[in-house]
Amino acid sequence: MTSRRASTISRSTAAVLAGLIAAAAGVAGAVADEPPAAFALRVGTVYTMAPGEAGSKGSTPVVISNCLILIENGRISAVGSNIEVPSFVDVIDLPDAVAMPGLVAADSSIAGRNASEDSVGPRYRAVDAFNPFADYSRVLAGGVTTAYLNPGRHRLMSGRGAVVKLGAGPGAPPLVEAERLVINLGEGAFNPPPKQNWLIPPSSDNVIIPATVQRPSSRLGQFLQLRESFDAARAYAERLRAGAAEKPEYDDNLDALAAALAGQAGVRINADRATDIEQALAFCRERKLKPVLAGLREGHRLARLIREAGAPMVVEIPIYPTAGNVPNLGLNPDQLEDRPGLSGLAGGGPLAVRQPEGAPLAELSMHAAAAMRYGLTREQALRAITIDAAEVLGVAKRVGSIAPGKDADLLILNGEPLAVTTHVRRVYVNGRLAFDADGLTRPKPREKARPAPLVVKAGTVWTGDATFQNGAVLIEDGRIVAAGQTVPVPPRARVVDAGPRAVITPGFIDARGHLGLEGDRTRAEADLSPAKALARAESDFARVAAAGVTTVMTASYTPGTRGARVSAIHTAGADRSELVVKETAAILLPLRGSDPTAAPNLLRETIRAAKTYDEAWKKYEKALEEYKAKGPQAAAPPPESKPDEVTEEKPKADPITGTWEGKISGGPIPEPQDFRLKMKLSGEQVTGSVGTFMRGGEEAEVTGTFRDGHLSLEMVLPDSPFGNPKIEADIDREDHLTGQLRIAQFAFDVEASRIEKEAPEIKVTIRRGKKKDGKPEAPKRNEALEPYRALLAGRAALVLDVDHPAVIEAILPVLTKESPVPFALLNAEGAGPVMSQIAGAKTGVILPVDAVRRIAGRDTVQAVEMSRAGVPVAFQSDAEDGARALPDRAAYAVRLGLDATAALRGLTVDAARMLKCDDQVGVLRPGARGDVLIFNGPPLEPGTRLERVFIDGQEVRP
Amino acid sequence: MPGNRRRRALHLGLAAAATCWALAPAGTAQAQPVVLKNGRIIPVVGEEVRKGSIVIKGGRITAIGPADKVEEPFDAKVYDCTGKVLFPGMIDAHTAGGLDVPNESAPITPFLNVADAIDPSQMFFEDSLRDGVTAIHVMQGENTAIGGLSRVVRPIGMTPAEMTIAPDTALKICITPKSGFDRMMQMATLREAFRKLADDMEQLAEKRYEEKLKEDGKPLDVPPDEARKRGKELVRMEDVPEKDRTLLLLTQGKMASFIYCRNAMDVAPAIKLAKENGFFDRCVLVVGTECYKAVDEIKKAGRPVVLDAELYHRETHPITGEEKKTFVPGVFDKAGVPFVLQRQRGASLGERYLWYQAARCVREGISRQKAVEAITLNAARAVGLEKRLGSLETGKDGSVLVLSGDPLDVQTWVEQGFIEGVLVYERDKDIRLKELLSTPKEELKGPGPTRPADEETSRPASGEDEDEGDRRVGGNDDEDDAPRSPPERRRPGGRRPPRPDEGGDDDE
């Protein structure tokens, strides 16, 4: 819902004017609440409730699509799809909304019932009990903007009603201050309490007289009392008017009744029983009264009589959806019918509906909808709470329809009127925004604004797993709550109905891209997370989002040999917390061009290192749990083996253990530097310490492995800005090693010889294990190995960038049999010969950027080849905002023979599954992020337009 | 035991009067001129005087100004107020305190007068004096439609007549329904009262015209309608039934009224009713907290406004349940509407002091001058006594408080109170205050047999039981809800020794 200013010049003029007015009024803020003098609404569908061109009464209400409503000074000045709106007028666009006139409640108990005991109390005015300062948000949320105030249904003559606007603010005068006299027939008004007339001060002249018993106590008395009162009032008026010698003693009730009769106020007769209705009509004929008939539960028995009388009607709809006011009918055969027949009544005077006493006024439209059960047509039911109700109340010139000259009382709905899931989103009263569902979700301090729930409907909903015809998706707080044939519509939800031809799909996924890196091509190891570099979504993000790609699996251009992290990021969002879907979705391991024999070893080694690290953590976690369970005192004895404990095995003469001395040379250091290395080998694990120039000779911890004559060491320098230096060296001869030391992008040559074979005393205190109170201390966090922990826990996937069938063949057993972890293959250009193995490994392939490749002299479409073999495919952009071309590339793959569904799955669910994100994106299922695309036809058809994009339930606008 | 407090008040009140106030019986004219010297004068109107003197002679202020410029009468009693603050006596502009029963059950009772219900022995008056309130507008409560006549009294005196500053000040009118009524009934009742009065007056006019013709020996010459018009001038007050006289004065614009509006929706009907029936120009609006919403209408009316003693309005949104808190005087201040502050009767803490109410306004950003005016000058205007009360100026009543410090400081107290030049309160002779502030004797003693000294304090309590019930039969003081049960007597010896099964923890 956006607002557009057509002219900034007139805007500033208006501001100046407003300032002048405010200055003149002398009250700051008094003007601020005033609505703009003129504005317009552009609404998707408008039910005007005004008669159509033919102008015949009762004709189908005019429904205008894409309709403009121009509002000036609180009144509607023009309605239509092609009216001229002056350029300086604000236009509020509500393309998804449905507008209709504010509802008119032809009866209500807002005023309560008058508390007097008077059986005949025409002096009471319901308007006195109306509180214009009250907050009517609840009633406005039900759409009622005009209400009749009933002085009560509990006395024969309970007073005079009134008609007021709700939400018009305190200054607005009532529409009708003193409406008709209210007469209530039937059991409800029987047996009023006896009336005590206190004469004050009591004296011998002013004696206390016994209480007067009042009528009616049965049907016999009600018309007797009415006739008596009417006659008395007439006599009273006559004596007053004629200037009679003896003025009648003042009687407030007679005075009021006489005034009402003289002023042709008319009567509203509440009558349910056929006998009461019949008598009431006879009484009105006799007294030449034009009544409004209300209640009419047995009206259908006298349908012809009522129709001929032409009396306006307010029919009670006896449904009780809200608890508490259902009457027990019991076994009395003479009770009121619970199923009124309304079809016979329609066609007489204007017909409005009302709720049973005690029902909340906010549910008026539900009662109107129920009137269709009892015989009203849809149009009649709608009219019964709008224009016809206004006619019953005599206020049809002001309210009840959207037509030029009428008050700007409008409802903005999220669906068709009278539908059960339709709710009011906005209410305008006299052109003033009196209720706004979005305004209710105002954030509390330090809380983010919560958008209104969103319901998206379309002819076809494809969730990634299933297809629903005429389905819908409900998104709340940015997450999908439901998707399917029907979804719940929370009150005040925003509803977007895309139409029967539209198709809804999950947001598309770029299975490997570089969005957000902004051209940064530095090599990244697994300790770096691309998500951490994100700040906010710039225009490149917006471009990708507008193409329907809502999630990008961002990875470094040049991943390090031990793998690089892949982060799943959204292409729209206010800040990093919204942009990042999953910080570590996968680890990208480059095995491109590697040796088919070395590749599996590298893989094994990497996984093994990860496992060691993982186990240390698991041990710690277990110890911590025990500690927590037992408390600090009764902590368990230290676990039998800990990383910092020297195993008691006899130090054998192994090729590593001992003290080494050597030189570091090359790289940026001008002169070779000495260093001393103390190591201890247990199994393949090497622990020890090193003193180098980098720490001024101070010893630092080293860990690593020794295998097949190759030593891999990592120095632990927690405060190093370059990460941990790594030493890769080979034992080229006994007691001598050569190799390289790497810090960031620098490499140094390393050479050292063993000077001592005894197991060295390692001075470095490795603060692990337990504190004094027995609380276990966490192992050192290794950012480079952290993603592997996620991998081992099955929370992340391993993505292997491979190109050679031999490599694929070699690594598949490692990943499926030796240490099964979730994985996917990237590119896999030459996978043809090993296709069956890939299919058997139940993994997926992220297709290379080029769809067609010439292999062995002929064009090969890898996507088709793989898909046919049963291997799920996904698409990558290998670009930043180049990801916007991804949907078209998928479409091209379809053109080259890929199954359309497989392509769509590759853009959504399959990509999500390969990268272990299917709990978040790629599938429309409860709990997933609210990423939804709306197409105006089948997706991946080149002619189909992507109509709208929602990310986290928020619409992305180009 | 509802009578306890009252009776104790009487006892101690009499004792106090006998000791310190015997020299200056209240209600009698000031015998000797008084000079309050060297105090910091906060006159409310005009500049503050750092070191000033006030001369009170014959009950009025005759001179005020810097101490060295004010001439002291030779026979004056001079009070040195060095380091003290001289402040006008504060005014309670609207209260039902001090009344035996604050409301009558009938809805229309303009013939009643609070003079018949004021109970001079009530603690309320003594407390008021102690709290620096020297003029109290005692008025019927809110449970009525048209209530009785009010009056402005001093908080000291033995009879209502002796206490009175101004009798028959205003009529109470309530737009907010009385108990058992709803707004339809309340408004119908109010409208009926005025219409019936107009009708009765017409009848009376006709009757008087006919009498006049009879006296003059002329035959009846005009139709009744004309006679009613012509006879209007002939009606004398003695012809009007006694019970209608006040209401008639009201409609003639000769009587002030205090119109109570608890809710914002009551304000517009109140103004309409007052305008239609001719009493708008002398009405005062007494408004509840929610009435800040109707501040525009109130501002437009331009009549004095008395705010509720509760200064904040709290409401919750019907859908979201979000709470909103509004500082009511702030809204009126921002709109430029002068207002009067009330104090909370029966409150045991800050809200019972007018100065605390004013200080809260200052804390919420209202200027000091406006806050001070709200408890003095504006209140005097509301009760129509701005020529006598509300500020320290030459010619005004010599009702002056000698305060220990700034009037808006929470640690300030009233050292001395003068009403019309008569010293009526001295803190160091306030027996009850001493009693309250002193440490209970039992606390100081260990357990042991009761000594004769104990009987002194316990005697009033035992004396009460004898005349229980003779004074308060049928009195349903429904607005005075202060707890009346006597405080539980402390156990001699202080803390109870722990029982063996309780361990060491003290459960008291």
mmCIF file of N, CA, C and O in Angstrom, chain A residues 111-116 123-126 128-133 135 137-138 151 177 200-201 243-245 247-248 250 252 255 435 440 442 492, chain B residues 106 111 180-185 187-189 191-192 195-196 199 202-203 206 224-225 228 243 264-265 272 290 293-294 297 317-320 322:
data_model
loop_
_atom_site.group_PDB
_atom_site.id
_atom_site.type_symbol
_atom_site.label_atom_id
_atom_site.label_comp_id
_atom_site.label_asym_id
_atom_site.label_seq_id
_atom_site.Cartn_x
_atom_site.Cartn_y
_atom_site.Cartn_z
ATOM 1 N N ALA A 111 -26.107 2.092 22.962
ATOM 2 C CA ALA A 111 -26.556 3.046 23.986
ATOM 3 C C ALA A 111 -26.973 2.338 25.265
ATOM 4 O O ALA A 111 -27.235 2.981 26.266
ATOM 5 N N GLY A 112 -27.057 1.045 25.231
ATOM 6 C CA GLY A 112 -27.574 0.323 26.398
ATOM 7 C C GLY A 112 -29.071 0.543 26.484
ATOM 8 O O GLY A 112 -29.674 1.125 25.579
ATOM 9 N N ARG A 113 -29.711 0.059 27.535
ATOM 10 C CA ARG A 113 -31.134 0.314 27.678
ATOM 11 C C ARG A 113 -31.325 1.321 28.790
ATOM 12 O O ARG A 113 -30.578 1.366 29.737
ATOM 13 N N ASN A 114 -32.345 2.179 28.630
ATOM 14 C CA ASN A 114 -32.515 3.201 29.654
ATOM 15 C C ASN A 114 -32.873 2.536 30.967
ATOM 16 O O ASN A 114 -33.577 1.533 31.017
ATOM 17 N N ALA A 115 -32.352 3.088 32.059
ATOM 18 C CA ALA A 115 -32.438 2.409 33.346
ATOM 19 C C ALA A 115 -33.716 2.746 34.109
ATOM 20 O O ALA A 115 -33.881 2.321 35.240
ATOM 21 N N SER A 116 -34.591 3.489 33.481
ATOM 22 C CA SER A 116 -35.775 3.923 34.236
ATOM 23 C C SER A 116 -36.792 2.805 34.332
ATOM 24 O O SER A 116 -36.729 1.808 33.616
ATOM 25 N N ARG A 123 -39.575 10.280 26.795
ATOM 26 C CA ARG A 123 -38.631 11.368 27.040
ATOM 27 C C ARG A 123 -37.179 10.904 26.975
ATOM 28 O O ARG A 123 -36.278 11.723 26.949
ATOM 29 N N TYR A 124 -36.949 9.618 27.004
ATOM 30 C CA TYR A 124 -35.571 9.144 27.000
ATOM 31 C C TYR A 124 -34.998 9.163 25.593
ATOM 32 O O TYR A 124 -35.671 8.792 24.638
ATOM 33 N N ARG A 125 -33.769 9.629 25.501
ATOM 34 C CA ARG A 125 -33.139 9.747 24.179
ATOM 35 C C ARG A 125 -31.852 8.938 24.167
ATOM 36 O O ARG A 125 -30.948 9.186 24.979
ATOM 37 N N ALA A 126 -31.804 8.018 23.232
ATOM 38 C CA ALA A 126 -30.631 7.145 23.149
ATOM 39 C C ALA A 126 -29.365 7.944 22.903
ATOM 40 O O ALA A 126 -28.277 7.562 23.326
ATOM 41 N N ASP A 128 -28.325 10.518 24.242
ATOM 42 C CA ASP A 128 -27.683 10.951 25.493
ATOM 43 C C ASP A 128 -26.657 9.936 25.973
ATOM 44 O O ASP A 128 -25.712 10.291 26.674
ATOM 45 N N ALA A 129 -26.866 8.689 25.637
ATOM 46 C CA ALA A 129 -25.978 7.637 26.141
ATOM 47 C C ALA A 129 -24.859 7.312 25.162
ATOM 48 O O ALA A 129 -24.077 6.405 25.389
ATOM 49 N N PHE A 130 -24.796 8.059 24.064
ATOM 50 C CA PHE A 130 -23.756 7.762 23.079
ATOM 51 C C PHE A 130 -22.467 8.470 23.455
ATOM 52 O O PHE A 130 -22.475 9.675 23.710
ATOM 53 N N ASN A 131 -21.413 7.713 23.487
ATOM 54 C CA ASN A 131 -20.113 8.279 23.853
ATOM 55 C C ASN A 131 -19.258 8.493 22.603
ATOM 56 O O ASN A 131 -18.680 7.554 22.075
ATOM 57 N N PRO A 132 -19.193 9.724 22.116
ATOM 58 C CA PRO A 132 -18.404 9.940 20.895
ATOM 59 C C PRO A 132 -16.905 9.834 21.137
ATOM 60 O O PRO A 132 -16.136 9.797 20.202
ATOM 61 N N PHE A 133 -16.501 9.788 22.407
ATOM 62 C CA PHE A 133 -15.069 9.711 22.709
ATOM 63 C C PHE A 133 -14.586 8.266 22.836
ATOM 64 O O PHE A 133 -13.406 8.020 22.964
ATOM 65 N N ASP A 135 -13.497 4.464 22.130
ATOM 66 C CA ASP A 135 -12.707 3.851 21.067
ATOM 67 C C ASP A 135 -13.534 2.733 20.446
ATOM 68 O O ASP A 135 -13.757 1.702 21.074
ATOM 69 N N SER A 137 -12.789 0.887 17.937
ATOM 70 C CA SER A 137 -11.944 0.090 17.040
ATOM 71 C C SER A 137 -12.534 -1.288 16.763
ATOM 72 O O SER A 137 -12.505 -1.761 15.637
ATOM 73 N N ARG A 138 -13.072 -1.916 17.787
ATOM 74 C CA ARG A 138 -13.588 -3.271 17.590
ATOM 75 C C ARG A 138 -14.755 -3.285 16.620
ATOM 76 O O ARG A 138 -14.858 -4.162 15.763
ATOM 77 N N PRO A 151 -32.866 2.804 22.345
ATOM 78 C CA PRO A 151 -32.954 3.139 23.772
ATOM 79 C C PRO A 151 -33.319 1.938 24.632
ATOM 80 O O PRO A 151 -33.362 2.064 25.849
ATOM 81 N N GLU A 177 -30.568 13.040 15.516
ATOM 82 C CA GLU A 177 -30.458 13.169 16.965
ATOM 83 C C GLU A 177 -31.620 12.484 17.676
ATOM 84 O O GLU A 177 -31.434 11.779 18.648
ATOM 85 N N ILE A 200 -40.664 15.348 46.845
ATOM 86 C CA ILE A 200 -39.632 15.813 47.765
ATOM 87 C C ILE A 200 -39.762 17.315 47.945
ATOM 88 O O ILE A 200 -39.930 18.034 46.968
ATOM 89 N N PRO A 201 -39.652 17.878 49.119
ATOM 90 C CA PRO A 201 -39.572 17.127 50.366
ATOM 91 C C PRO A 201 -40.960 16.656 50.793
ATOM 92 O O PRO A 201 -41.929 17.363 50.554
ATOM 93 N N GLY A 243 -54.108 27.472 23.968
ATOM 94 C CA GLY A 243 -54.031 28.560 24.932
ATOM 95 C C GLY A 243 -55.160 28.427 25.928
ATOM 96 O O GLY A 243 -55.778 29.415 26.340
ATOM 97 N N ALA A 244 -55.434 27.204 26.278
ATOM 98 C CA ALA A 244 -56.564 26.932 27.160
ATOM 99 C C ALA A 244 -56.368 27.639 28.488
ATOM 100 O O ALA A 244 -55.247 27.928 28.913
ATOM 101 N N ALA A 245 -57.474 27.931 29.111
ATOM 102 C CA ALA A 245 -57.433 28.692 30.363
ATOM 103 C C ALA A 245 -56.610 27.932 31.393
ATOM 104 O O ALA A 245 -55.781 28.499 32.089
ATOM 105 N N LYS A 247 -53.806 25.469 32.147
ATOM 106 C CA LYS A 247 -52.653 24.769 31.574
ATOM 107 C C LYS A 247 -52.528 23.413 32.242
ATOM 108 O O LYS A 247 -52.661 23.324 33.464
ATOM 109 N N PRO A 248 -52.293 22.375 31.456
ATOM 110 C CA PRO A 248 -52.154 21.061 32.094
ATOM 111 C C PRO A 248 -50.895 21.033 32.954
ATOM 112 O O PRO A 248 -49.926 21.723 32.671
ATOM 113 N N TYR A 250 -47.450 19.988 34.226
ATOM 114 C CA TYR A 250 -46.342 19.543 33.372
ATOM 115 C C TYR A 250 -46.050 18.064 33.561
ATOM 116 O O TYR A 250 -45.941 17.577 34.683
ATOM 117 N N ASP A 252 -43.388 15.372 31.866
ATOM 118 C CA ASP A 252 -42.260 15.295 30.936
ATOM 119 C C ASP A 252 -42.498 14.268 29.843
ATOM 120 O O ASP A 252 -42.222 14.505 28.676
ATOM 121 N N ASP A 255 -45.227 15.389 27.485
ATOM 122 C CA ASP A 255 -44.672 16.489 26.713
ATOM 123 C C ASP A 255 -43.824 15.957 25.562
ATOM 124 O O ASP A 255 -43.941 16.385 24.417
ATOM 125 N N PHE A 435 -9.741 3.481 11.104
ATOM 126 C CA PHE A 435 -9.236 2.193 11.560
ATOM 127 C C PHE A 435 -8.259 1.674 10.517
ATOM 128 O O PHE A 435 -8.517 1.765 9.322
ATOM 129 N N LEU A 440 -2.506 -1.428 14.002
ATOM 130 C CA LEU A 440 -2.620 -2.175 15.259
ATOM 131 C C LEU A 440 -1.328 -2.874 15.607
ATOM 132 O O LEU A 440 -1.077 -3.189 16.752
ATOM 133 N N ARG A 442 1.597 -1.819 15.626
ATOM 134 C CA ARG A 442 2.659 -0.867 15.890
ATOM 135 C C ARG A 442 3.694 -1.550 16.778
ATOM 136 O O ARG A 442 3.348 -2.169 17.779
ATOM 137 N N ARG A 492 -8.015 -9.442 9.873
ATOM 138 C CA ARG A 492 -7.205 -8.304 9.440
ATOM 139 C C ARG A 492 -5.995 -8.710 8.601
ATOM 140 O O ARG A 492 -5.050 -7.957 8.476
ATOM 141 N N ALA B 106 -32.329 11.419 46.695
ATOM 142 C CA ALA B 106 -33.161 11.956 45.616
ATOM 143 C C ALA B 106 -32.273 12.644 44.585
ATOM 144 O O ALA B 106 -31.243 13.212 44.932
ATOM 145 N N PHE B 111 -32.721 22.383 47.022
ATOM 146 C CA PHE B 111 -33.137 23.075 48.246
ATOM 147 C C PHE B 111 -32.279 22.679 49.444
ATOM 148 O O PHE B 111 -32.471 23.167 50.534
ATOM 149 N N GLY B 180 -27.679 3.968 39.952
ATOM 150 C CA GLY B 180 -28.995 3.497 39.550
ATOM 151 C C GLY B 180 -29.515 4.196 38.311
ATOM 152 O O GLY B 180 -30.546 3.819 37.766
ATOM 153 N N PHE B 181 -28.820 5.226 37.874
ATOM 154 C CA PHE B 181 -29.241 5.948 36.675
ATOM 155 C C PHE B 181 -28.311 5.599 35.519
ATOM 156 O O PHE B 181 -27.181 5.185 35.723
ATOM 157 N N ASP B 182 -28.801 5.783 34.308
ATOM 158 C CA ASP B 182 -27.910 5.776 33.156
ATOM 159 C C ASP B 182 -27.975 7.174 32.554
ATOM 160 O O ASP B 182 -28.686 8.038 33.056
ATOM 161 N N ARG B 183 -27.234 7.390 31.477
ATOM 162 C CA ARG B 183 -27.167 8.753 30.960
ATOM 163 C C ARG B 183 -28.492 9.216 30.377
ATOM 164 O O ARG B 183 -28.830 10.381 30.434
ATOM 165 N N MET B 184 -29.259 8.288 29.785
ATOM 166 C CA MET B 184 -30.562 8.681 29.254
ATOM 167 C C MET B 184 -31.429 9.218 30.379
ATOM 168 O O MET B 184 -32.120 10.221 30.246
ATOM 169 N N MET B 185 -31.395 8.523 31.527
ATOM 170 C CA MET B 185 -32.216 8.924 32.663
ATOM 171 C C MET B 185 -31.700 10.200 33.284
ATOM 172 O O MET B 185 -32.469 11.083 33.646
ATOM 173 N N MET B 187 -29.974 12.629 31.952
ATOM 174 C CA MET B 187 -30.236 13.807 31.124
ATOM 175 C C MET B 187 -31.726 14.135 31.127
ATOM 176 O O MET B 187 -32.113 15.302 31.176
ATOM 177 N N ALA B 188 -32.569 13.095 31.059
ATOM 178 C CA ALA B 188 -34.007 13.340 31.069
ATOM 179 C C ALA B 188 -34.406 13.992 32.391
ATOM 180 O O ALA B 188 -35.217 14.929 32.422
ATOM 181 N N THR B 189 -33.809 13.518 33.491
ATOM 182 C CA THR B 189 -34.120 14.075 34.809
ATOM 183 C C THR B 189 -33.693 15.536 34.888
ATOM 184 O O THR B 189 -34.433 16.382 35.401
ATOM 185 N N ARG B 191 -33.188 17.647 32.340
ATOM 186 C CA ARG B 191 -34.014 18.466 31.446
ATOM 187 C C ARG B 191 -35.383 18.725 32.084
ATOM 188 O O ARG B 191 -35.905 19.826 32.037
ATOM 189 N N GLU B 192 -35.943 17.662 32.673
ATOM 190 C CA GLU B 192 -37.262 17.771 33.274
ATOM 191 C C GLU B 192 -37.254 18.822 34.388
ATOM 192 O O GLU B 192 -38.170 19.635 34.495
ATOM 193 N N ARG B 195 -37.333 22.201 32.803
ATOM 194 C CA ARG B 195 -38.577 22.461 32.083
ATOM 195 C C ARG B 195 -39.730 22.647 33.060
ATOM 196 O O ARG B 195 -40.584 23.497 32.875
ATOM 197 N N LYS B 196 -39.732 21.825 34.087
ATOM 198 C CA LYS B 196 -40.796 21.905 35.071
ATOM 199 C C LYS B 196 -40.728 23.249 35.802
ATOM 200 O O LYS B 196 -41.761 23.883 36.048
ATOM 201 N N ASP B 199 -42.112 25.821 33.554
ATOM 202 C CA ASP B 199 -43.560 25.658 33.500
ATOM 203 C C ASP B 199 -44.201 26.238 34.763
ATOM 204 O O ASP B 199 -45.171 26.983 34.694
ATOM 205 N N GLU B 202 -44.238 29.941 34.701
ATOM 206 C CA GLU B 202 -45.287 30.475 33.824
ATOM 207 C C GLU B 202 -46.624 30.479 34.552
ATOM 208 O O GLU B 202 -47.379 31.455 34.499
ATOM 209 N N GLN B 203 -46.914 29.372 35.205
ATOM 210 C CA GLN B 203 -48.158 29.279 35.958
ATOM 211 C C GLN B 203 -48.216 30.390 37.001
ATOM 212 O O GLN B 203 -49.246 31.045 37.184
ATOM 213 N N GLU B 206 -48.837 33.759 35.512
ATOM 214 C CA GLU B 206 -50.249 33.915 35.146
ATOM 215 C C GLU B 206 -51.067 34.241 36.396
ATOM 216 O O GLU B 206 -51.904 35.143 36.400
ATOM 217 N N PRO B 224 -54.494 33.500 28.318
ATOM 218 C CA PRO B 224 -53.517 33.008 29.304
ATOM 219 C C PRO B 224 -52.070 33.163 28.839
ATOM 220 O O PRO B 224 -51.208 33.540 29.616
ATOM 221 N N ASP B 225 -51.804 32.880 27.570
ATOM 222 C CA ASP B 225 -50.422 32.957 27.074
ATOM 223 C C ASP B 225 -49.837 34.333 27.319
ATOM 224 O O ASP B 225 -48.698 34.488 27.756
ATOM 225 N N ARG B 228 -49.241 35.073 30.955
ATOM 226 C CA ARG B 228 -48.005 34.452 31.445
ATOM 227 C C ARG B 228 -46.804 35.329 31.143
ATOM 228 O O ARG B 228 -45.883 35.443 31.936
ATOM 229 N N LYS B 243 -38.572 25.502 47.686
ATOM 230 C CA LYS B 243 -37.720 24.468 47.115
ATOM 231 C C LYS B 243 -37.268 24.805 45.687
ATOM 232 O O LYS B 243 -36.358 24.191 45.157
ATOM 233 N N ALA B 264 -15.445 12.384 29.171
ATOM 234 C CA ALA B 264 -15.368 13.394 28.118
ATOM 235 C C ALA B 264 -16.734 13.613 27.477
ATOM 236 O O ALA B 264 -17.084 14.725 27.084
ATOM 237 N N MET B 265 -17.518 12.516 27.383
ATOM 238 C CA MET B 265 -18.814 12.639 26.714
ATOM 239 C C MET B 265 -19.784 13.506 27.511
ATOM 240 O O MET B 265 -20.811 13.917 26.989
ATOM 241 N N LYS B 272 -24.124 22.466 27.026
ATOM 242 C CA LYS B 272 -25.404 22.714 26.357
ATOM 243 C C LYS B 272 -26.488 23.013 27.405
ATOM 244 O O LYS B 272 -27.247 23.978 27.280
ATOM 245 N N GLU B 290 -10.686 11.489 32.121
ATOM 246 C CA GLU B 290 -10.871 11.225 30.687
ATOM 247 C C GLU B 290 -11.215 12.491 29.930
ATOM 248 O O GLU B 290 -11.113 12.540 28.704
ATOM 249 N N LYS B 293 -9.774 14.512 26.807
ATOM 250 C CA LYS B 293 -10.124 14.325 25.392
ATOM 251 C C LYS B 293 -11.024 15.456 24.899
ATOM 252 O O LYS B 293 -11.102 15.703 23.700
ATOM 253 N N ALA B 294 -11.757 16.068 25.809
ATOM 254 C CA ALA B 294 -12.685 17.134 25.411
ATOM 255 C C ALA B 294 -12.076 18.502 25.672
ATOM 256 O O ALA B 294 -12.789 19.475 25.868
ATOM 257 N N GLU B 297 -13.356 21.510 23.613
ATOM 258 C CA GLU B 297 -14.664 22.049 24.013
ATOM 259 C C GLU B 297 -14.544 22.848 25.305
ATOM 260 O O GLU B 297 -15.159 23.899 25.460
ATOM 261 N N HIS B 317 -6.048 -0.118 24.722
ATOM 262 C CA HIS B 317 -6.644 -0.238 23.393
ATOM 263 C C HIS B 317 -7.551 -1.466 23.357
ATOM 264 O O HIS B 317 -7.151 -2.535 23.834
ATOM 265 N N PRO B 318 -8.766 -1.324 22.808
ATOM 266 C CA PRO B 318 -9.697 -2.462 22.858
ATOM 267 C C PRO B 318 -9.214 -3.696 22.101
ATOM 268 O O PRO B 318 -9.651 -4.801 22.403
ATOM 269 N N ILE B 319 -8.358 -3.529 21.125
ATOM 270 C CA ILE B 319 -7.916 -4.710 20.369
ATOM 271 C C ILE B 319 -6.517 -5.147 20.797
ATOM 272 O O ILE B 319 -6.290 -6.300 21.140
ATOM 273 N N THR B 320 -5.583 -4.223 20.804
ATOM 274 C CA THR B 320 -4.202 -4.622 21.082
ATOM 275 C C THR B 320 -3.907 -4.700 22.570
ATOM 276 O O THR B 320 -2.933 -5.323 22.972
ATOM 277 N N GLU B 322 -2.875 -2.411 24.289
ATOM 278 C CA GLU B 322 -1.765 -1.510 24.573
ATOM 279 C C GLU B 322 -2.196 -0.447 25.586
ATOM 280 O O GLU B 322 -3.287 0.094 25.499
#
